[in-house]
């Protein structure tokens, strides 16, 4: 498959889970990748796997709450591959899980910085680069939590992640005329280190799987396929949407 050939993509949160699966898939589809995460060793493993399969990728470790990291990612895409077409702004954290009064301000701010301020910073540097290419596609990884369902203990996560939906709507509206599409992707429970952290026992995993109409949780590859759709010509008229890929948790009642 070469659905993304001649495309240059930034993927954040590429060292693990959904971002890692997207990196492997997008590379297979022909994109040249600039990968981001904090853990340099895990990023190097992903770059190694991509190159072994004949793909093209470089990695930059850094924190998505840091403006300089986003600037560096975009500069690297331009310097190494000649521009930027796609960004999967996917890194995220749940932060501490628990009742809101127990959440201190520093923890709240850290979750908002990683999940929401990171998206503002990413877009700030990515949009001019996409405009210079004459168009492109941005996706922010949000979640169903805080959009179609409350989930006890995840106030900062839900508030910051639902903010991404508003951001995607406004940017889609501002940049549609420039050929730039902007969407939010809303996964359901997915089998990644973050997913395992929330469902940390077989009983918890069964409970979470049972909330879904499909009675199972997602593989990270299934979420990566949905992200790929949002970059492909198949989604050429899709912008400003909040796309649920949630196994039916949002509509299921039994
Ligand atoms: N798993 C689920 O059930 C689920 C459901 C809905 C939405 N999501 C969303 O999907 C996205 C990916 O999560 P995942 O499930 O794949 O989790 P994961 O396997 O734990 O991956 C999280 C990724 O985010 C990166 N990251 C976290 N904080 C960062 C920071 N401050 N700076 C840079 N990178 C940072 C991590 O990189 P390092 O560890 O290298 O820093 C890692 O690559 C997240 O936004 C999450 O909220 C997940």
PDB file of N, CA, C and O in Angstrom, residues 116 178 216 248:
ATOM      1  N   UNK A 116      -3.815  19.461  26.152  1.00  0.00           N
ATOM      2  CA  UNK A 116      -4.501  20.548  25.430  1.00  0.00           C
ATOM      3  C   UNK A 116      -3.541  21.658  24.990  1.00  0.00           C
ATOM      4  O   UNK A 116      -3.534  22.026  23.806  1.00  0.00           O
ATOM      5  N   UNK A 178      -7.828  26.976   3.097  1.00  0.00           N
ATOM      6  CA  UNK A 178      -6.433  26.740   2.716  1.00  0.00           C
ATOM      7  C   UNK A 178      -6.171  25.270   2.378  1.00  0.00           C
ATOM      8  O   UNK A 178      -5.003  24.851   2.254  1.00  0.00           O
ATOM      9  N   UNK A 216     -15.425  -5.994  23.664  1.00  0.00           N
ATOM     10  CA  UNK A 216     -13.970  -6.157  23.705  1.00  0.00           C
ATOM     11  C   UNK A 216     -13.379  -4.763  23.641  1.00  0.00           C
ATOM     12  O   UNK A 216     -14.089  -3.798  23.325  1.00  0.00           O
ATOM     13  N   UNK A 248     -18.604   1.267  20.304  1.00  0.00           N
ATOM     14  CA  UNK A 248     -20.013   1.415  20.670  1.00  0.00           C
ATOM     15  C   UNK A 248     -20.243   1.746  22.133  1.00  0.00           C
ATOM     16  O   UNK A 248     -21.376   1.712  22.602  1.00  0.00           O
TER      17      UNK A 248
END
